[in-house]
Amino acid sequence: MENQKQNLAGVWDFTFLPGNAAGTAVTGAKFDSRAAVPGCFDLMPGLYLRRGTGVYRRMVQAGGEMELTSDGLGLRAEIFWDKRKIAEIDAAFSKNVIRFDAGKCGEHELIIAVCNEFDDSFGSLFRRNYDFYAHGGIYRPLTLAPARKIRPDELKIIPLDLERGTVRISVRFSGKVLPGKAEIFFDQQTAGAVLPLENGAGSAEFTVPDAKVWSPETPFLHRARIAAGGEEFPVRFGLRKIEIRSGRLLLNGKPLKLIGCNRHDAHPDFGYAVPSEIRLRDLLMLKQSGMNCIRGCHYPQSEELLDLCDELGILVWEESLGWGNSAECLKDPDFQAKQLRETRKMALKSINHPCVILWGFLNECDSTSAEARPLIKALADLLHETDPSRPVTYGSNRLQRDICLDLVDVISFNTYPGWYTANEDQFINRAFVASHLQGLAEFASRNEYRDKPLLISEVGAEAIPGLTGGHRWTEEYQADLLETVVRFVLDSDRCSGTFLWQFCDSRTYSSSSSQVRAGGFNCKGMVDRHRTPKQSWHRIAQLLREYEL
Ligand code: ADA
């Protein structure tokens, strides 16, 4: 099966149509240009930051029942096979498997019309007010393969006991003929263990032979092959446990201090279609700096990124797409339904990645309003039910005013002392920054919250690369601020970690009602948009060499 999979990366025929023009794409489009897949069309020459419909076309050899897998595109797409619509994708960054009848074996035309016009209805998840750029394009790999006889709608391997090497494997297949059992083979095993199935679903405990624990220091990965209904499904997984005890996060039974950064999976020249080499370099830089984690802000991560984090031993907070959603939005039934659908999809796609230790959603929503509670509760319940093995959280910027913190396992505060706080001096006030963080730690130590770990999930300051002098917007100011935060977190018994804002400068909009974004970039990166370190990067790396995480 794997060798029948076609990777559709390459240069496709292309044309750009103004507006939301998927209909015209199939009837009247004249393909007058070429575009790379994966790629963002709104960074191509002549189309820089344009909004409209990018229409991609190529010919493919295929026939019979096929599966087209998209690991992520945006903002939304319509897909046509020989001019017949076979799918619509209405959520950016979402992984989708499309099953369709490709007809007779031979050459067929595949058209993907991707639109990056904003849709202001509440049913749209990528909204105009988000503080990261809404690119149009096919962000991540596309593959095409013959459809399997059965489909694994769920396939979970959850570590149970690390010493005994036990895991719980749960599967749910769909298809015309459902298998009565699955066979599980670990690593090099040739004799499988049986998992009985009823209506294509089953769950049982297994022992992994010669089990080795996965950790950031020794990211050991096991493999399982799951054979059922004449098909084989390979899965890679790791044996590790993330737990909460007395308000602390524990990894494999030991207290965990998370020191890392928020990272947009983005690049100024490629948008969200980040080339593998750049993704790899980013993660190697992070690992070498001594940081141990990233928050994949603010959307589901690519398979490639999660694979790399599994291999390098980088811990990940993965979250579904959302940003600053208002009470009006949070109570909208369409918005709610899509949030739930996409959050569940994210959890099911990433559940076997040991690097993922936290699930998140709805960054900085209006969690002071009663309207937020039903959706936050529903998302937390859904994640717990889909995956009982990982804690759930959301980045709150409402701090002490938040009324939803009881609904999640971990309290995560996005806070910008020394940046957005009013009446600040031109120069850093370290005591103010530390006392603000101390205030949050005290708040989180109240009876009702003391059993929940506390994270500072965003904190930072803008720094224009090369600007020095120590005042706001300079590299020193940012380095001083972030150093103060990291020292506080390392020394605090209450705080389980921080995700600094942010890894690299990232594209957003030049202005919005509440934010100043120099040149259309959020310049709070510790490295600049092309990944050249600022002073803060070196400062934090030096500090982490002095401490042992
Ligand atoms: C927010 C948000 C980020 C970014 C940041 C900032 O808290 O979650 O996406 O906008 O602040 O730079 O202000």
Coordinates of C-alpha atoms and ligand atoms in Angstrom, one line a residue:
M1 CA 0.0 0.0 0.0
E2 CA 2.7 2.5 1.1
N3 CA 4.5 2.0 -2.3
Q4 CA 1.3 2.7 -4.2
K5 CA 1.0 6.1 -2.5
Q6 CA 1.7 9.0 -4.9
N7 CA 3.1 12.2 -3.4
L8 CA 1.5 15.0 -5.4
A9 CA 4.2 17.5 -4.5
G10 CA 5.6 19.4 -7.5
V11 CA 4.8 22.2 -9.9
W12 CA 1.2 22.3 -10.9
D13 CA -0.7 24.3 -13.5
F14 CA -2.1 27.4 -11.9
T15 CA -4.3 30.5 -12.3
F16 CA -5.5 33.2 -9.9
L17 CA -9.1 34.3 -10.0
P18 CA -10.4 37.3 -8.0
G19 CA -13.1 36.6 -5.4
N20 CA -14.4 33.3 -4.3
A21 CA -14.4 31.7 -7.7
A22 CA -14.3 27.9 -7.3
G23 CA -17.2 27.5 -9.8
T24 CA -15.4 29.3 -12.6
A25 CA -12.3 27.3 -11.7
V26 CA -13.7 24.2 -13.4
T27 CA -15.6 25.7 -16.3
G28 CA -13.7 28.6 -17.6
A29 CA -10.2 28.8 -16.0
K30 CA -7.3 29.3 -18.3
F31 CA -4.2 27.9 -16.6
D32 CA -1.7 30.6 -17.5
S33 CA 0.9 30.1 -14.8
R34 CA 2.6 27.5 -12.6
A35 CA 2.7 27.1 -8.8
A36 CA 4.4 24.9 -6.3
V37 CA 2.6 22.4 -4.2
P38 CA 2.9 22.7 -1.2
G39 CA 3.0 26.5 -1.5
C40 CA 1.2 29.7 -0.7
F41 CA 0.0 31.4 -3.8
D42 CA -0.2 34.8 -2.1
L43 CA 3.5 35.0 -1.8
M44 CA 4.1 34.3 -5.5
P45 CA 5.4 37.1 -7.8
G46 CA 2.5 39.3 -8.9
L47 CA 0.1 37.9 -6.2
Y48 CA 1.8 39.2 -3.1
L49 CA -0.8 39.3 -0.3
R50 CA -3.6 39.2 -2.8
R51 CA -7.0 37.7 -1.8
G52 CA -9.0 35.5 -4.2
T53 CA -8.9 32.0 -5.5
G54 CA -5.8 30.1 -6.4
V55 CA -6.7 27.3 -8.8
Y56 CA -4.2 24.4 -9.0
R57 CA -4.4 21.7 -11.7
R58 CA -2.5 18.6 -12.6
M59 CA -3.0 15.3 -14.3
V60 CA -2.7 12.1 -12.3
Q61 CA -2.7 8.3 -13.0
A62 CA -5.4 6.6 -11.0
G63 CA -8.5 4.4 -11.1
G64 CA -11.1 2.8 -8.9
E65 CA -11.7 3.8 -5.3
M66 CA -9.0 6.2 -4.2
E67 CA -8.0 8.2 -1.1
L68 CA -6.7 11.8 -1.4
T69 CA -5.1 12.9 1.8
S70 CA -4.5 16.6 2.5
D71 CA -2.4 17.4 5.6
G72 CA -3.5 21.0 5.6
L73 CA -4.5 23.9 3.3
G74 CA -6.2 27.2 3.7
L75 CA -8.3 29.1 4.0
R76 CA -10.8 26.6 2.4
A77 CA -10.9 24.6 -0.8
E78 CA -13.1 22.8 -3.4
I79 CA -11.7 19.8 -5.0
F80 CA -12.7 18.5 -8.5
W81 CA -11.9 15.2 -10.2
D82 CA -12.5 15.3 -14.0
K83 CA -14.5 18.5 -13.3
R84 CA -16.8 16.7 -10.7
K85 CA -16.7 18.1 -7.2
I86 CA -15.4 15.4 -4.8
A87 CA -14.9 17.4 -1.7
E88 CA -15.0 20.8 0.1
I89 CA -12.6 21.6 2.9
D90 CA -13.8 24.4 5.2
A91 CA -11.1 24.4 7.9
A92 CA -7.5 25.6 7.4
F93 CA -4.6 23.4 8.8
S94 CA -7.0 20.4 9.0
K95 CA -6.0 16.9 7.9
N96 CA -8.6 15.4 5.6
V97 CA -8.9 12.0 3.9
I98 CA -11.2 12.2 0.8
R99 CA -12.5 8.9 -0.6
F100 CA -13.9 8.9 -4.0
D101 CA -14.4 6.9 -7.2
A102 CA -11.7 7.8 -9.6
G103 CA -13.3 5.9 -12.6
K104 CA -11.3 3.9 -15.1
C105 CA -7.6 3.4 -14.7
G106 CA -5.8 6.1 -16.6
E107 CA -5.0 9.7 -16.7
H108 CA -7.4 12.1 -14.8
E109 CA -7.6 15.8 -14.1
L110 CA -7.3 17.0 -10.4
I111 CA -8.2 20.6 -9.7
I112 CA -8.0 22.2 -6.3
A113 CA -9.4 25.7 -5.9
V114 CA -8.2 27.3 -2.8
C115 CA -9.8 30.6 -1.6
N116 CA -8.2 33.0 0.9
E117 CA -11.1 35.5 1.0
F118 CA -12.4 36.0 4.6
D119 CA -15.7 34.5 5.4
D120 CA -17.2 36.5 8.2
S121 CA -20.0 34.1 9.1
F122 CA -19.5 32.4 12.5
G123 CA -19.1 29.1 10.8
S124 CA -15.7 30.1 9.6
L125 CA -12.8 29.1 11.9
F126 CA -10.0 31.3 10.5
R127 CA -11.3 34.8 11.3
R128 CA -10.3 38.2 10.1
N129 CA -9.3 39.5 13.5
Y130 CA -6.6 36.8 14.2
D131 CA -3.1 38.1 14.8
F132 CA -1.4 35.8 12.2
Y133 CA -1.6 36.1 8.5
A134 CA -4.4 34.3 6.7
H135 CA -2.5 32.8 3.7
G136 CA -4.0 31.1 0.7
G137 CA -2.5 27.9 -0.5
I138 CA -1.9 24.2 -0.2
Y139 CA 0.2 24.4 3.0
R140 CA 1.2 20.8 3.5
P141 CA 1.7 17.5 1.5
L142 CA -1.0 15.9 -0.6
T143 CA -1.0 12.2 -1.3
L144 CA -3.1 9.9 -3.4
A145 CA -3.5 6.1 -2.9
P146 CA -5.9 3.3 -3.7
A147 CA -8.6 3.2 -1.0
R148 CA -8.2 0.5 1.7
K149 CA -10.9 -2.1 2.1
I150 CA -11.4 -0.8 5.6
R151 CA -10.6 2.6 7.2
P152 CA -9.3 3.1 10.7
D153 CA -11.5 5.9 12.0
E154 CA -9.8 5.6 15.3
L155 CA -6.4 3.9 16.1
K156 CA -5.0 4.7 19.5
I157 CA -2.1 3.4 21.4
I158 CA -2.1 4.7 24.9
P159 CA 0.8 3.9 27.3
L160 CA -0.4 2.4 30.6
D161 CA 2.4 1.2 32.8
L162 CA 6.0 2.2 31.8
E163 CA 7.7 -0.4 33.9
R164 CA 5.7 -3.3 32.6
G165 CA 5.6 -1.8 29.1
T166 CA 1.8 -2.1 28.8
V167 CA -0.3 -0.1 26.4
R168 CA -4.0 0.0 25.6
I169 CA -4.8 -0.3 21.9
S170 CA -8.2 0.8 20.7
V171 CA -9.4 0.7 17.1
R172 CA -12.6 1.5 15.2
F173 CA -12.8 0.5 11.6
S174 CA -15.4 1.3 9.0
G175 CA -16.0 -0.2 5.6
K176 CA -18.2 -2.6 3.7
V177 CA -17.0 -5.8 5.5
L178 CA -15.9 -5.2 9.0
P179 CA -13.2 -7.5 10.4
G180 CA -13.9 -9.7 13.6
K181 CA -10.3 -9.3 14.8
A182 CA -7.1 -7.4 14.4
E183 CA -3.6 -8.7 14.9
I184 CA -1.0 -6.6 16.6
F185 CA 2.8 -7.0 15.8
F186 CA 5.3 -4.9 17.8
D187 CA 8.6 -3.9 16.3
Q188 CA 10.2 -6.9 14.6
Q189 CA 7.6 -9.4 15.9
T190 CA 6.4 -12.0 13.4
A191 CA 3.7 -13.6 15.6
G192 CA 0.9 -11.3 16.4
A193 CA -1.4 -10.9 19.4
V194 CA -5.1 -10.9 18.8
L195 CA -7.4 -7.9 19.4
P196 CA -11.0 -9.1 19.1
L197 CA -13.4 -6.7 17.4
E198 CA -17.1 -6.2 17.5
N199 CA -18.7 -4.2 14.6
G200 CA -15.2 -3.3 13.6
A201 CA -14.2 -1.9 17.0
G202 CA -12.3 -3.2 20.0
S203 CA -9.9 -2.2 22.8
A204 CA -7.4 -4.3 24.9
E205 CA -4.2 -4.2 26.8
F206 CA -1.0 -5.4 25.4
T207 CA 2.6 -5.7 26.6
V208 CA 5.3 -4.3 24.3
P209 CA 8.3 -6.6 24.2
D210 CA 11.6 -5.1 25.2
A211 CA 9.8 -1.9 26.1
K212 CA 11.9 1.3 26.3
V213 CA 10.7 4.6 27.7
W214 CA 10.4 7.7 25.5
S215 CA 11.7 11.0 27.0
P216 CA 13.2 14.2 25.7
E217 CA 16.7 12.9 26.6
T218 CA 16.1 9.4 25.0
P219 CA 13.3 9.7 22.5
F220 CA 12.9 6.0 21.9
L221 CA 10.2 5.1 19.4
H222 CA 8.4 1.7 19.1
R223 CA 6.4 0.5 16.1
A224 CA 3.3 -1.5 15.8
R225 CA 1.6 -3.0 12.8
I226 CA -2.1 -3.5 13.0
A227 CA -3.4 -6.1 10.6
A228 CA -7.1 -6.4 10.0
G229 CA -9.5 -7.2 7.1
G230 CA -6.6 -7.9 4.7
E231 CA -5.0 -4.5 5.3
E232 CA -2.0 -3.4 7.5
F233 CA -1.8 -0.1 9.4
P234 CA 1.7 0.8 10.7
V235 CA 1.9 3.1 13.7
R236 CA 4.8 4.6 15.5
F237 CA 4.5 5.4 19.2
G238 CA 6.4 6.1 22.4
L239 CA 6.1 4.9 25.9
R240 CA 5.8 7.9 28.2
K241 CA 3.4 9.3 30.7
I242 CA 2.3 12.8 31.4
E243 CA 0.5 13.3 34.8
I244 CA -0.6 15.9 37.2
R245 CA 0.2 15.5 40.9
S246 CA -0.3 18.2 43.6
G247 CA -0.4 21.0 41.1
R248 CA 2.7 19.9 39.2
L249 CA 3.2 18.3 35.8
L250 CA 5.1 15.0 35.8
L251 CA 6.7 13.3 32.9
N252 CA 7.5 9.7 33.4
G253 CA 7.0 10.2 37.1
K254 CA 9.4 13.1 37.5
P255 CA 8.5 16.8 37.9
L256 CA 8.6 18.5 34.6
K257 CA 9.7 22.1 34.0
L258 CA 8.7 23.3 30.5
I259 CA 10.9 26.0 29.1
G260 CA 10.3 26.7 25.4
C261 CA 8.5 28.9 23.0
N262 CA 5.4 29.5 21.0
R263 CA 6.1 28.7 17.3
H264 CA 4.1 29.7 14.3
D265 CA 4.7 27.1 11.6
A266 CA 5.4 29.9 9.2
H267 CA 8.0 31.6 7.1
P268 CA 8.0 35.1 5.5
D269 CA 8.8 33.6 2.0
F270 CA 6.8 30.4 2.2
G271 CA 3.9 31.2 4.5
Y272 CA 2.6 28.0 6.1
A273 CA 4.2 25.8 3.5
V274 CA 7.4 25.7 5.5
P275 CA 10.1 23.7 3.7
S276 CA 11.2 20.6 5.6
E277 CA 14.7 21.9 5.9
I278 CA 13.6 25.1 7.7
R279 CA 11.3 23.2 10.0
L280 CA 14.1 20.8 10.9
R281 CA 16.6 23.6 11.5
D282 CA 14.1 25.5 13.7
L283 CA 13.7 22.4 15.9
L284 CA 17.4 21.7 16.0
M285 CA 18.1 25.3 17.1
L286 CA 15.5 24.9 19.8
K287 CA 17.0 21.7 21.0
Q288 CA 20.5 23.0 21.0
S289 CA 19.4 26.1 23.0
G290 CA 18.4 23.8 25.9
M291 CA 14.7 24.5 25.5
N292 CA 12.5 21.5 25.7
C293 CA 9.1 22.4 24.2
I294 CA 7.0 24.3 21.8
R295 CA 3.5 25.4 21.8
G296 CA 2.2 24.9 18.2
C297 CA 0.3 28.2 18.1
H298 CA -2.6 28.5 17.1
Y299 CA -3.6 25.5 14.9
P300 CA -3.1 21.8 14.4
Q301 CA 0.5 20.9 13.5
S302 CA 1.8 19.1 10.4
E303 CA 2.6 15.4 10.5
E304 CA 6.2 16.3 9.7
L305 CA 6.6 18.6 12.6
L306 CA 5.2 16.1 15.1
D307 CA 7.3 13.3 13.6
L308 CA 10.4 15.5 14.1
C309 CA 9.5 16.4 17.6
D310 CA 9.0 12.6 18.4
E311 CA 12.4 11.9 17.0
L312 CA 14.3 14.9 18.6
G313 CA 12.5 14.7 22.0
I314 CA 10.7 18.0 21.9
L315 CA 7.5 18.3 23.9
V316 CA 4.5 19.8 22.2
W317 CA 1.3 21.6 23.2
E318 CA -1.0 21.2 20.2
E319 CA -4.1 23.3 19.9
S320 CA -7.0 23.7 17.5
L321 CA -7.6 26.8 15.4
G322 CA -8.9 29.8 17.4
W323 CA -7.8 33.2 18.5
G324 CA -9.5 35.9 20.6
N325 CA -13.0 34.6 19.9
S326 CA -15.8 36.8 21.2
A327 CA -18.7 35.7 23.4
E328 CA -21.0 36.1 20.3
C329 CA -18.8 33.7 18.3
L330 CA -18.5 31.2 21.2
K331 CA -22.2 30.8 21.5
D332 CA -22.8 30.4 17.8
P333 CA -24.0 26.8 17.0
D334 CA -22.0 26.7 13.7
F335 CA -18.8 27.9 15.3
Q336 CA -19.3 25.4 18.2
A337 CA -20.0 22.5 15.9
K338 CA -16.9 23.2 13.8
Q339 CA -14.7 23.7 16.8
L340 CA -15.8 20.4 18.2
R341 CA -15.3 18.6 14.9
E342 CA -11.9 20.0 14.2
T343 CA -10.6 19.6 17.8
R344 CA -11.6 15.9 17.8
K345 CA -9.9 15.4 14.4
M346 CA -6.7 17.0 15.7
A347 CA -6.7 14.7 18.7
L348 CA -7.3 11.6 16.6
K349 CA -4.6 12.5 14.1
S350 CA -2.0 13.2 16.7
I351 CA -2.8 10.9 19.6
N352 CA 0.0 8.4 18.9
H353 CA 2.8 11.1 18.9
P354 CA 4.6 10.9 22.2
C355 CA 5.8 14.4 21.8
V356 CA 2.3 15.8 22.3
I357 CA 1.8 16.2 26.0
L358 CA -1.0 18.9 26.2
W359 CA -4.1 19.6 24.2
G360 CA -5.3 23.1 23.8
F361 CA -8.0 25.2 22.1
L362 CA -9.6 28.6 21.8
N363 CA -6.5 30.8 22.5
E364 CA -7.5 33.9 24.4
C365 CA -11.2 33.6 23.9
D366 CA -13.6 35.7 26.0
S367 CA -13.3 33.4 29.0
T368 CA -14.7 36.1 31.3
S369 CA -18.2 35.7 29.8
A370 CA -20.7 33.0 30.8
E371 CA -21.2 32.3 27.1
A372 CA -17.7 30.8 26.9
R373 CA -18.4 28.0 29.5
P374 CA -20.5 25.6 27.4
L375 CA -18.0 25.5 24.5
I376 CA -15.0 25.3 26.8
K377 CA -16.6 22.5 28.8
A378 CA -17.7 20.6 25.7
L379 CA -14.2 20.8 24.2
A380 CA -12.5 19.7 27.4
D381 CA -14.9 16.8 27.8
L382 CA -14.5 15.8 24.2
L383 CA -10.7 15.8 24.5
H384 CA -10.8 13.8 27.8
E385 CA -13.1 11.3 26.2
T386 CA -11.1 11.0 23.0
D387 CA -7.8 10.8 24.9
P388 CA -7.8 10.2 28.7
S389 CA -4.0 10.3 28.8
R390 CA -3.2 14.0 28.3
P391 CA -4.2 17.1 30.2
V392 CA -6.3 19.8 28.6
T393 CA -5.8 23.6 28.7
Y394 CA -6.3 26.9 26.9
G395 CA -4.2 30.1 26.8
S396 CA -6.1 32.6 28.8
N397 CA -5.3 36.4 28.7
R398 CA -8.1 37.1 31.1
L399 CA -5.9 36.0 34.1
Q400 CA -7.6 36.6 37.5
R401 CA -10.9 37.6 35.7
D402 CA -11.2 34.2 33.9
I403 CA -14.3 32.3 34.9
C404 CA -13.6 29.0 33.1
L405 CA -10.4 27.8 34.7
D406 CA -12.2 25.2 36.7
L407 CA -13.1 23.4 33.4
V408 CA -9.5 22.5 32.4
D409 CA -6.6 20.5 33.9
V410 CA -3.9 23.1 33.6
I411 CA -4.0 26.9 34.1
S412 CA -2.2 28.7 31.3
F413 CA -1.8 32.4 31.3
N414 CA -0.8 34.6 28.3
T415 CA 0.5 37.8 29.9
Y416 CA 2.6 40.7 28.8
P417 CA 4.0 42.5 31.8
G418 CA 6.5 45.1 30.6
W419 CA 4.9 45.3 27.2
Y420 CA 1.2 46.0 27.0
T421 CA 0.9 47.1 30.6
A422 CA 0.3 50.8 30.8
N423 CA 2.5 53.4 32.4
E424 CA 5.7 51.5 31.8
D425 CA 9.0 53.1 31.8
Q426 CA 11.1 53.2 28.6
F427 CA 13.5 50.8 30.3
I428 CA 12.9 47.4 31.7
N429 CA 11.5 47.2 35.2
R430 CA 12.5 43.6 36.2
A431 CA 10.9 43.9 39.6
F432 CA 7.5 44.8 38.1
V433 CA 7.7 41.8 35.7
A434 CA 8.6 39.4 38.5
S435 CA 6.0 40.7 40.9
H436 CA 3.3 40.4 38.2
L437 CA 4.2 36.8 37.7
Q438 CA 4.3 36.2 41.4
G439 CA 0.7 37.6 41.6
L440 CA -0.4 35.0 39.1
A441 CA 1.3 32.2 41.0
E442 CA -0.4 33.4 44.2
F443 CA -3.8 33.5 42.4
A444 CA -3.2 30.0 41.1
S445 CA -2.5 28.8 44.6
R446 CA -6.0 29.5 45.8
N447 CA -7.8 26.4 47.1
E448 CA -9.9 26.0 44.0
Y449 CA -6.9 26.0 41.6
R450 CA -3.9 24.7 43.7
D451 CA -4.1 21.2 42.2
K452 CA -3.8 22.4 38.7
P453 CA -0.4 23.1 37.2
L454 CA 0.3 26.7 36.2
L455 CA 2.0 27.6 32.9
I456 CA 2.9 31.1 31.6
S457 CA 1.8 30.2 28.1
E458 CA 2.8 33.5 26.4
V459 CA 5.0 36.4 27.5
G460 CA 7.3 38.6 25.5
A461 CA 8.3 41.9 24.0
E462 CA 8.8 43.2 20.5
A463 CA 12.5 43.6 19.4
I464 CA 13.4 45.1 16.0
P465 CA 16.4 43.0 14.9
G466 CA 19.6 45.0 15.3
L467 CA 18.0 47.8 17.3
T468 CA 19.9 48.3 20.5
G469 CA 20.1 50.8 23.4
G470 CA 18.1 49.0 26.1
H471 CA 14.7 50.8 25.7
R472 CA 11.5 49.3 24.5
W473 CA 11.7 47.7 21.0
T474 CA 15.4 46.9 21.4
E475 CA 17.0 43.5 21.6
E476 CA 18.4 44.1 25.1
Y477 CA 14.9 45.1 26.4
Q478 CA 13.5 41.8 25.1
A479 CA 16.4 39.8 26.4
D480 CA 16.1 41.3 29.9
L481 CA 12.4 40.7 30.0
L482 CA 12.6 37.1 28.9
E483 CA 15.5 36.4 31.2
T484 CA 13.5 37.7 34.1
V485 CA 10.6 35.5 33.2
V486 CA 12.7 32.3 32.7
R487 CA 14.5 32.9 36.0
F488 CA 11.2 33.4 37.8
V489 CA 9.8 30.2 36.3
L490 CA 12.9 28.1 37.0
D491 CA 12.9 29.2 40.6
S492 CA 9.1 29.0 41.2
D493 CA 7.7 25.9 42.8
R494 CA 4.2 26.8 41.7
C495 CA 4.9 27.3 38.0
S496 CA 5.4 24.2 35.8
G497 CA 6.8 26.2 32.9
T498 CA 6.6 28.8 30.2
F499 CA 6.2 29.1 26.5
L500 CA 7.9 32.4 25.6
W501 CA 6.3 34.4 22.9
Q502 CA 7.7 33.6 20.4
F503 CA 10.3 31.6 18.4
C504 CA 10.6 33.8 15.3
D505 CA 9.1 37.0 14.0
S506 CA 6.0 36.1 12.1
R507 CA 3.7 37.7 9.5
T508 CA 0.5 39.3 10.6
Y509 CA -1.1 42.6 9.6
S510 CA 0.4 46.1 9.8
S511 CA -2.1 47.4 12.2
S512 CA -5.3 46.4 13.9
S513 CA -7.4 48.1 16.4
S514 CA -5.3 47.2 19.4
Q515 CA -1.9 46.2 18.2
V516 CA 1.2 47.8 16.7
R517 CA 2.9 45.4 14.3
A518 CA 5.9 47.0 12.8
G519 CA 6.0 46.3 9.0
G520 CA 3.2 43.8 9.3
F521 CA 5.2 41.4 11.5
N522 CA 4.9 40.4 15.1
C523 CA 8.4 41.1 16.1
K524 CA 8.4 39.3 19.5
G525 CA 10.5 36.5 18.0
M526 CA 13.7 35.5 19.8
V527 CA 15.0 35.0 16.3
D528 CA 14.1 37.2 13.4
R529 CA 11.8 36.2 10.5
H530 CA 14.7 34.5 8.7
R531 CA 15.9 32.8 12.0
T532 CA 18.9 34.9 12.8
P533 CA 19.1 34.9 16.6
K534 CA 18.4 38.1 18.6
Q535 CA 20.2 38.7 21.9
S536 CA 17.4 37.0 23.8
W537 CA 18.0 33.7 22.1
H538 CA 21.7 33.7 23.3
R539 CA 20.7 35.0 26.7
I540 CA 18.1 32.2 27.3
A541 CA 20.4 29.5 26.0
Q542 CA 23.2 30.7 28.3
L543 CA 20.8 30.7 31.2
L544 CA 19.6 27.2 30.5
R545 CA 23.2 26.0 30.4
E546 CA 23.5 27.2 34.0
Y547 CA 20.4 25.4 35.1
E548 CA 19.6 21.7 34.6
L549 CA 16.0 21.3 33.5
Ligands
ADA1 C1 -1.6 37.2 22.1 C2 -1.8 36.1 21.2 C3 -0.7 35.9 20.2 C4 -0.1 37.3 19.8 C5 0.4 37.9 21.1 C6 1.0 39.4 20.9 O1 -1.6 37.0 23.5 O2 -2.1 34.9 21.7 O3 -1.1 35.3 19.1 O4 -1.0 38.1 19.2 O5 -0.6 38.0 22.0 O6 2.0 39.5 20.3 O7 0.3 40.3 21.3

